[in-house]
C-alpha cells in the first residue's frame, strides 16, 4: 500500500511520507 502508520510513528516500507 504505502501508508503512514501513525500508531507506530514510522513510515511504511513502500512509501516515504513524512
Tab-separated table of C-alpha atoms in Angstrom:
chain	number	residue	atom	x	y	z
A	1	UNK	CA	0.000	0.000	0.000
A	2	UNK	CA	2.454	2.622	1.156
A	3	UNK	CA	0.717	4.399	4.014
A	4	UNK	CA	1.986	6.032	7.173
A	5	UNK	CA	1.455	4.162	10.412
A	6	UNK	CA	0.694	6.946	12.920
A	7	UNK	CA	0.360	4.458	15.749
A	8	UNK	CA	3.951	3.362	15.373
A	9	UNK	CA	5.203	6.735	14.238
A	10	UNK	CA	7.009	5.158	11.303
A	11	UNK	CA	6.805	5.208	7.535
A	12	UNK	CA	5.588	2.247	5.549
A	13	UNK	CA	8.257	0.303	3.690
A	14	UNK	CA	6.662	1.058	0.323
A	15	UNK	CA	6.192	4.775	0.854
A	16	UNK	CA	8.109	7.812	2.018
A	17	UNK	CA	5.631	10.106	3.692
A	18	UNK	CA	6.835	12.491	6.354
